[in-house]
Coordinates of C-alpha atoms and ligand atoms in Angstrom, one line a residue:
X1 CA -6.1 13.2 -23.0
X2 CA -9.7 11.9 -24.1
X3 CA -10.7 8.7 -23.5
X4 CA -11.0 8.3 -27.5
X5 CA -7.5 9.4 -28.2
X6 CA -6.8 5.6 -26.5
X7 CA -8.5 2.4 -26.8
X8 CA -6.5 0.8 -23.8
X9 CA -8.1 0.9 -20.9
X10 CA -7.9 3.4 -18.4
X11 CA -6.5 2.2 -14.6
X12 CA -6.8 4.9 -11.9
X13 CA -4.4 4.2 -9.0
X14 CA -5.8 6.3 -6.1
X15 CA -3.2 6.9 -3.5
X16 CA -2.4 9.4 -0.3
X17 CA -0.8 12.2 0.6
X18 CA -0.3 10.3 3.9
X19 CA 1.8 7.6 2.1
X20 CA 4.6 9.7 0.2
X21 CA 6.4 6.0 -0.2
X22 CA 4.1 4.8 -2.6
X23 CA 5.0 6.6 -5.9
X24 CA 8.2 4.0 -5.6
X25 CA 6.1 1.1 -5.3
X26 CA 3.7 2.3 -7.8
X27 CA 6.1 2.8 -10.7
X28 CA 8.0 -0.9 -9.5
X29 CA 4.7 -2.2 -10.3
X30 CA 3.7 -0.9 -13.8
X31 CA 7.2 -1.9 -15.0
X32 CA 6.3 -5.3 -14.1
X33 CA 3.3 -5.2 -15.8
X34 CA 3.2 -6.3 -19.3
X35 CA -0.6 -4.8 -20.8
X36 CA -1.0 -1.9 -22.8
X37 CA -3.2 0.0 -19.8
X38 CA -3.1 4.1 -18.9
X39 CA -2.3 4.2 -15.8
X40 CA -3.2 7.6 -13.9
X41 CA -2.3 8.1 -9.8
X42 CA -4.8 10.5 -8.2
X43 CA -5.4 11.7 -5.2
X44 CA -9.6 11.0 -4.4
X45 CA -10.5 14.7 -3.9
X46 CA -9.4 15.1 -7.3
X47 CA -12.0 12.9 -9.1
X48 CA -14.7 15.2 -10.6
X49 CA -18.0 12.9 -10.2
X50 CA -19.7 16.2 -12.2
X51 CA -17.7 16.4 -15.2
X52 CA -16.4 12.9 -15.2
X53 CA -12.9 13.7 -14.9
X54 CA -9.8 13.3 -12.7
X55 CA -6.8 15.5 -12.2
X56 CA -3.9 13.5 -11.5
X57 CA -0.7 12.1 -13.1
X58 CA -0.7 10.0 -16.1
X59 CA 2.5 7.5 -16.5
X60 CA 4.3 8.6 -20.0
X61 CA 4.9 5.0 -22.0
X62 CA 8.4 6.2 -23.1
X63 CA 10.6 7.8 -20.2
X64 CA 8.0 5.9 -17.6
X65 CA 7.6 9.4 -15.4
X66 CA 4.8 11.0 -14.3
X67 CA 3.3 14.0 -15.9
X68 CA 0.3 15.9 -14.1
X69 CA -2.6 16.5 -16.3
X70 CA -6.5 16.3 -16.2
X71 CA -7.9 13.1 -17.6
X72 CA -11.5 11.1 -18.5
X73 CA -12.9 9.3 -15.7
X74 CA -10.8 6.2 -15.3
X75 CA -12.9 2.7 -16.0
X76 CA -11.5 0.9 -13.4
X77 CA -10.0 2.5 -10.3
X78 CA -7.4 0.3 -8.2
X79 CA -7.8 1.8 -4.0
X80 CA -4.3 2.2 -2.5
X81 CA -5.3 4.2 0.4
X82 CA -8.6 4.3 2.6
X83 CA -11.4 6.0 0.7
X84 CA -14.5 6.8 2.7
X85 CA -17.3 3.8 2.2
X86 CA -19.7 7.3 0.5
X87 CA -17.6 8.1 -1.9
X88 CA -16.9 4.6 -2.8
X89 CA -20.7 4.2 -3.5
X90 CA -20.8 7.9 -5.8
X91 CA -17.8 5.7 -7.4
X92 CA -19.6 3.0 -8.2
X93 CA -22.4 4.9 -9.9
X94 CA -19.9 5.7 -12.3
X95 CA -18.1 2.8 -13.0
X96 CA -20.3 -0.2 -11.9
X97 CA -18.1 -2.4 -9.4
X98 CA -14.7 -1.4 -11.2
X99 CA -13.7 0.2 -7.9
X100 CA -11.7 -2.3 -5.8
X101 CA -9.9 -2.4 -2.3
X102 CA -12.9 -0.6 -0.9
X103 CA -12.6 -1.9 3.2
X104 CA -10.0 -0.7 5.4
X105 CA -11.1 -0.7 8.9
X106 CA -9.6 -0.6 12.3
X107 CA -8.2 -3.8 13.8
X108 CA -11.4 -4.1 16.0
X109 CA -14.1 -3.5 13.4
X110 CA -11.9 -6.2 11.3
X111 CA -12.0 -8.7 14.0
X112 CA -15.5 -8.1 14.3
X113 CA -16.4 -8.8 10.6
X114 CA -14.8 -12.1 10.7
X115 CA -16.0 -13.3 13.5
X116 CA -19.0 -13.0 11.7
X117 CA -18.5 -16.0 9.7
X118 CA -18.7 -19.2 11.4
X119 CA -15.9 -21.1 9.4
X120 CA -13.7 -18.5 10.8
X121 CA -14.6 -19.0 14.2
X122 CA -12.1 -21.6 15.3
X123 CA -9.3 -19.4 13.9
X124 CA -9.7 -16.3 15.7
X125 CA -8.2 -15.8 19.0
X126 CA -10.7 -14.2 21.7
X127 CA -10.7 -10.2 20.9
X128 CA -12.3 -7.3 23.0
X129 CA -12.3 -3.6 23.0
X130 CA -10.0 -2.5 26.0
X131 CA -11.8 0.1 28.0
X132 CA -10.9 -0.1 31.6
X133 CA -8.1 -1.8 34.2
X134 CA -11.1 -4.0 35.6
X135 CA -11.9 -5.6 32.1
X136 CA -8.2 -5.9 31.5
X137 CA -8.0 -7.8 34.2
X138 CA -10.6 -10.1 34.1
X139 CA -9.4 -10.8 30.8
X140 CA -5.7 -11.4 31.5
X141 CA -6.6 -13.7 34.2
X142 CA -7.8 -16.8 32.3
X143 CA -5.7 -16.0 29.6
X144 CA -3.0 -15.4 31.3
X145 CA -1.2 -14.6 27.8
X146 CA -2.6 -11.6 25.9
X147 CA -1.5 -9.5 23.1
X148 CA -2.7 -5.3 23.7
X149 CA -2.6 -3.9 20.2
X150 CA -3.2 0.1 18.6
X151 CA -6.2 -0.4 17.0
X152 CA -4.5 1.4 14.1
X153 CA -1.3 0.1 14.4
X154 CA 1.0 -1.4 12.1
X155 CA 4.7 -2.8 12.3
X156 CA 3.9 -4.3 15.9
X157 CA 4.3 -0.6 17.1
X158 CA 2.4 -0.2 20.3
X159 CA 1.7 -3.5 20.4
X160 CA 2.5 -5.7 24.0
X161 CA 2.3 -8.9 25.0
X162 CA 1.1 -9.3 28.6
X163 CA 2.4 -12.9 30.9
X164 CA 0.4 -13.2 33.7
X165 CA 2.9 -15.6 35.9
X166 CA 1.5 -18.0 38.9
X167 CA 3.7 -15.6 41.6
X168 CA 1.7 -12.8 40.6
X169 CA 3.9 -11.1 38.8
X170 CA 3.6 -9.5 35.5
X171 CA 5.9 -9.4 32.6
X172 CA 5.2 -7.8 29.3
X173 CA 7.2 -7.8 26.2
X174 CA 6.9 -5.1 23.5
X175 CA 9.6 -3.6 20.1
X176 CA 11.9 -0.7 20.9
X177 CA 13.0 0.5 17.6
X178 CA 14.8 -2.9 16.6
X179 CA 14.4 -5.2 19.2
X180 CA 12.3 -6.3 22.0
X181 CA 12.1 -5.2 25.2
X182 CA 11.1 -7.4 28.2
X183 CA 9.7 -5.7 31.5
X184 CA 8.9 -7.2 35.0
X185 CA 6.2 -5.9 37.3
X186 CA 5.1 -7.0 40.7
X187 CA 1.6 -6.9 40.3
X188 CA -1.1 -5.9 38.1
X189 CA -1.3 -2.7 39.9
X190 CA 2.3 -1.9 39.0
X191 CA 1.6 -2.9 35.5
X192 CA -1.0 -0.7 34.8
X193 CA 0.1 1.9 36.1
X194 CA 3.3 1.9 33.3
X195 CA 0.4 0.7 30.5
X196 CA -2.4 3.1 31.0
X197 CA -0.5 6.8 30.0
X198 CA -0.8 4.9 26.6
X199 CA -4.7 4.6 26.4
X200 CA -5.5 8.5 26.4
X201 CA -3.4 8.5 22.9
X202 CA -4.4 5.2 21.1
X203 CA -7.7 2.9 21.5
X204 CA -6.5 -0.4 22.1
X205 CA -7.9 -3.9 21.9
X206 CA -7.0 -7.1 24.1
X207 CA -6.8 -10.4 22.4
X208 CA -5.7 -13.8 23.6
X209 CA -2.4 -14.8 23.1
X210 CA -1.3 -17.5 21.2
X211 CA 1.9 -19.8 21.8
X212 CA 3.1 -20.3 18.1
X213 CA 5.4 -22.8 16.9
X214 CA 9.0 -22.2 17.6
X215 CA 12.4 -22.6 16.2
X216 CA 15.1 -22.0 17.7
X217 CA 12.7 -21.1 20.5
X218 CA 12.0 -17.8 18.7
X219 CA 8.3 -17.2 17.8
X220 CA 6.8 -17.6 14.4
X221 CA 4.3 -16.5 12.2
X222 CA 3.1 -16.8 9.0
X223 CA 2.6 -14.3 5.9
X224 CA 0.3 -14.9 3.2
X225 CA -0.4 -12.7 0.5
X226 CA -3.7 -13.6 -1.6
X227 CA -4.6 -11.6 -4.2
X228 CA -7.3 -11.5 -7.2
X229 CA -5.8 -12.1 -10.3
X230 CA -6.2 -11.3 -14.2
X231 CA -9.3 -14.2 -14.1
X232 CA -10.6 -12.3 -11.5
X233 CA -10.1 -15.2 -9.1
X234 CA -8.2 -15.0 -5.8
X235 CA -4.9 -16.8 -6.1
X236 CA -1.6 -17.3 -3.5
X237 CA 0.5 -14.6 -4.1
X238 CA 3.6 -15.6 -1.8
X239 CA 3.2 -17.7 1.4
X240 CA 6.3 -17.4 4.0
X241 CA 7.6 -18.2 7.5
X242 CA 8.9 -15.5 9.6
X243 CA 11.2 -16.4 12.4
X244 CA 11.3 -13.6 14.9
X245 CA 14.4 -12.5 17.2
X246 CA 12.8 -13.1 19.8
X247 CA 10.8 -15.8 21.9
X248 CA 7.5 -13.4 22.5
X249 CA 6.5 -12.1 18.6
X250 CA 7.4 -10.3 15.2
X251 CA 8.9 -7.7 14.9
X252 CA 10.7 -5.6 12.1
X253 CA 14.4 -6.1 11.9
X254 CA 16.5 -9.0 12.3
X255 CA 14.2 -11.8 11.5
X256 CA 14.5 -14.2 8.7
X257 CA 11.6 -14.7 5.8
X258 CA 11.8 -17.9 4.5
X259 CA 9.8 -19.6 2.2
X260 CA 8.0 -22.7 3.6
X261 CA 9.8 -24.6 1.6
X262 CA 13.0 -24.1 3.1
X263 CA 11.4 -25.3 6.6
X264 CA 13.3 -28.9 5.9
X265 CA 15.8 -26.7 7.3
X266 CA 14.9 -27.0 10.7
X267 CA 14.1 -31.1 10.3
X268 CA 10.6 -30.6 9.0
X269 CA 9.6 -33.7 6.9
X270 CA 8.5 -32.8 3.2
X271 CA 5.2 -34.6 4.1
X272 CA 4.5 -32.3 7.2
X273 CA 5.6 -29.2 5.3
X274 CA 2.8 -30.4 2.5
X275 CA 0.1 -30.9 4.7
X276 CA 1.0 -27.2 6.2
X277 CA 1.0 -25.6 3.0
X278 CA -2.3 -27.1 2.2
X279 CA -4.1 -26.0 5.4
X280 CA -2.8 -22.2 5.2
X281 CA -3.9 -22.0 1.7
X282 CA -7.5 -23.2 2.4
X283 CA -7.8 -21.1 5.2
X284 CA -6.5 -18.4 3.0
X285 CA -8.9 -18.9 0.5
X286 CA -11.6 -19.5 3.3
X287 CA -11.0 -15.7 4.5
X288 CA -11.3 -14.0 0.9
X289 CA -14.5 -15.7 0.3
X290 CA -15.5 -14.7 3.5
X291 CA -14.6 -10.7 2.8
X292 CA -16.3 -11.4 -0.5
X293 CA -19.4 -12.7 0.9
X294 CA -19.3 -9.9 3.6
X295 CA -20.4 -7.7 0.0
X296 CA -16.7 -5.7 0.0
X297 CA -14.7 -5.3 -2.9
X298 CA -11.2 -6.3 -2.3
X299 CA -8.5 -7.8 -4.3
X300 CA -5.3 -7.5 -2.2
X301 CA -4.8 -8.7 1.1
X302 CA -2.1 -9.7 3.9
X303 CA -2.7 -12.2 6.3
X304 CA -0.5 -12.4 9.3
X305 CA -1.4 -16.0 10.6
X306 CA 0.1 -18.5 13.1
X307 CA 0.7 -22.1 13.8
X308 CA 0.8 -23.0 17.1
X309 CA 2.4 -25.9 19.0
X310 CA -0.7 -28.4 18.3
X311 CA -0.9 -27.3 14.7
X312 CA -3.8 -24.9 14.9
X313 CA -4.3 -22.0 12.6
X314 CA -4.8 -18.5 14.1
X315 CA -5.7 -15.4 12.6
X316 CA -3.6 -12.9 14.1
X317 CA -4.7 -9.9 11.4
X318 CA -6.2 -9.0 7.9
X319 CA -3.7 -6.4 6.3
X320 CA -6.0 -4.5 3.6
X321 CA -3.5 -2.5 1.4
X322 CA -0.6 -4.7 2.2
X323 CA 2.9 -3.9 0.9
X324 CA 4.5 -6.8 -1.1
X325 CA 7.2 -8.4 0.6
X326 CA 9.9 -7.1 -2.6
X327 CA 13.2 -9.2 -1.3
X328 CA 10.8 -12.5 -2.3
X329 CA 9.6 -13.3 -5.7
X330 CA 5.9 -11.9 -4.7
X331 CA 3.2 -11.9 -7.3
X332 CA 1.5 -9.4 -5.4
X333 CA 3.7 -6.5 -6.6
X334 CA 1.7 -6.8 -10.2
X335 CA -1.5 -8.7 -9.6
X336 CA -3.7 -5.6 -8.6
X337 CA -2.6 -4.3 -11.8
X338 CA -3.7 -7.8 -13.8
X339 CA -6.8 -7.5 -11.8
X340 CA -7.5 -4.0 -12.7
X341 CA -7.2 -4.9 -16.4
X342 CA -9.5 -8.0 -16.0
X343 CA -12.1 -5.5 -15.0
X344 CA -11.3 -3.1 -17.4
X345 CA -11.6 -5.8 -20.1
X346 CA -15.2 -7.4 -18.3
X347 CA -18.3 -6.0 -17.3
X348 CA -20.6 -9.1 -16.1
X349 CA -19.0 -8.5 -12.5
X350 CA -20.4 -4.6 -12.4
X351 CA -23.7 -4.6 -11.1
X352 CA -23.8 -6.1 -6.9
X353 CA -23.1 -2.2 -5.4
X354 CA -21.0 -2.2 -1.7
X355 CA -22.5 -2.9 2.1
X356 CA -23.3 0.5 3.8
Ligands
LIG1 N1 -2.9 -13.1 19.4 C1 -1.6 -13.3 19.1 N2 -0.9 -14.4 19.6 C2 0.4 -14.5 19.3 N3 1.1 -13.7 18.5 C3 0.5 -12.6 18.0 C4 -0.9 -12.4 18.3 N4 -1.3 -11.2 17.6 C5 -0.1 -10.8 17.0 N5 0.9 -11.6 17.2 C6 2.3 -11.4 16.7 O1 2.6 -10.0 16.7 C7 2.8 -9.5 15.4 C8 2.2 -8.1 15.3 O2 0.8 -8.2 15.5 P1 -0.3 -7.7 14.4 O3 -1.6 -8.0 14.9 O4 0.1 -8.3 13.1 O5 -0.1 -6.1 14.5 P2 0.7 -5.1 13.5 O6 -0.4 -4.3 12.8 O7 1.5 -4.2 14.4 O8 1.4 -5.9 12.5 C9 2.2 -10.6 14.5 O9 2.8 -10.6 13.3 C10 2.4 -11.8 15.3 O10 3.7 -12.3 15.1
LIG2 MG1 0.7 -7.5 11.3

């Protein structure tokens, strides 16, 4: 295929071996999509920056499957999976700022970033590398609540919450395939001896606990998906409540999504439930404008957030890549694709090149 054989634009969709799952998703979201757009699905050592061309898959309009093939350079070029910030930038040379999704980091350098903007402040809960048993303690001890998370974890895998309690003793809670598992030690001692074997596999990072809003006495959070859409502007793709199983934090499996909506369930007013939505959503908005500022190009994100008791927002963690939650009505199963298209369709956003 050449570029002039079409005059729709060309969408690259760059994905990873590493994530086999997403040729589902992929496909769920061009049928969704409603522009005339080529779509090709590449893997990034397959773009030719020399001859301008891509080897890949191109999605066949009629029987909607995926034939292999060797294409022109796409014009815009949608990031599913982490792509090195270098060859982002070689990217960019070609296609101006058409490239987007462009920052995945670890959960530390993420925490990092926003703490860099002052608004955010308030919202983030105290974060630190984990590097020894002394600094673990010290920072247990006023906290006396503290999440330890896999600094490249996902699915709270890995992740454990750590109860300091006034008779010294320690209790931890942490997911076991489906459900949570609670575990009682006598003293830090004890405790770190069962934690440590896991630091010589995974850096970890400590971060203050926060008490969110129960029901039920089970722990909450929140989800909100914000995405850039086909007027290049960042919009609420789905905002939910997640009631865990448990009374410590999330965790796949048995929990219920519900919209926030449906909180007059639990004998929320209408009123209370507006003046919710309306804080999430500017503090929402208030971290994309941040990542924009920050010079990276993204389009697509998932915030895990939290009330807690007083009605404080927390930022628990900045999901680049997210998947869309598909049992929900979740705009952001097609709005990279409407974003994609904007660019294809503009060029006075091409010119401001990525951060080193
Ligand atoms: N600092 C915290 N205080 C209270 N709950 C937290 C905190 N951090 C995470 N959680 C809970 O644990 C869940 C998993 O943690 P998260 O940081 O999102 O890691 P993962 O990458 O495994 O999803 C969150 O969805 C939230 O419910
Ligand atoms: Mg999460």
């Amino acid at each position: 295929m050449n570029k002039k054989d079409s005059n729709h634009p060309i969408i690259g969709i760059c994905v990873s071996e590493k994530k086999s799952d997403l040729d589902r998703l992929i496909k769920r979201r061009i049928k969704h999509f409603h522009e005339r757009a080529i779509f090709i699905k590449f893997y990034i050592e397959d773009l030719d920056f020399h001859n301008l061309r891509v080897k890949g898959s191109y999605m066949e309009s009629e029987n909607k499957k995926w034939k292999e093939g060797e294409f022109p350079f796409p014009d815009v070029i949608y990031l599913q999976s982490h792509v090195d910030l270098n060859i982002v930038k070689r990217i960019e040379e070609v296609i101006g700022r058409n490239v987007f999704n462009t920052f995945t980091l670890d959960k530390f350098l993420e925490a990092k970033l926003l703490a860099e903007h002052t608004v955010l402040q308030p919202h983030l809960p105290r974060t630190q590398k984990l590097e020894n048993e002394v600094q673990l303690q010290e920072f247990l001890a006023p906290h006396k609540n503290i999440f330890l998370k896999p600094i490249y974890g996902k699915v709270s895998i890995g992740v454990v919450r750590v109860v300091s309690k006034d008779t010294g003793n320690i209790e931890v809670f942490y997911r076991q395939n489906q459900n949570i598992k609670r575990e009682a030690f006598h003293s830090f001692k004890d405790f770190w001896y069962w934690f440590s074997p896991n630091l010589s596999q995974k850096k970890y990072l400590m971060q203050q606990g926060i008490q969110t809003m129960t029901i039920k006495e089970r722990a909450t959070d929140i989800r909100l998906n914000m995405n850039k859409n086909g007027k290049g502007l960042w919009e609420v793709s789905v905002l939910l409540f997640r009631i865990a199983c448990n009374t410590s934090h999330l965790i796949p499996g048995p929990l219920a999504v519900i919209p926030i909506r449906s909180l007059t369930r639990y004998y929320f007013k209408n009123e209370e439930i507006d003046k919710m939505e309306k804080s999430i959503q500017t503090l929402g908005f208030t971290i994309c404008e941040a990542l924009d500022r920050s010079g990276h190009h993204m389009a697509d994100l998932g915030l895990d957030l939290g009330l807690d008791q007083n009605g404080h927002l927390w930022i628990f963690e900045v999901n680049t890549l997210p998947h869309p939650i598909l049992r929900v009505n979740d705009c952001s199963l097609t709005r990279p694709l409407e974003y994609a298209y904007y660019l294809a369709s503009n060029t006075d956003h091409k010119t401001q090149p990525s951060p080193n």
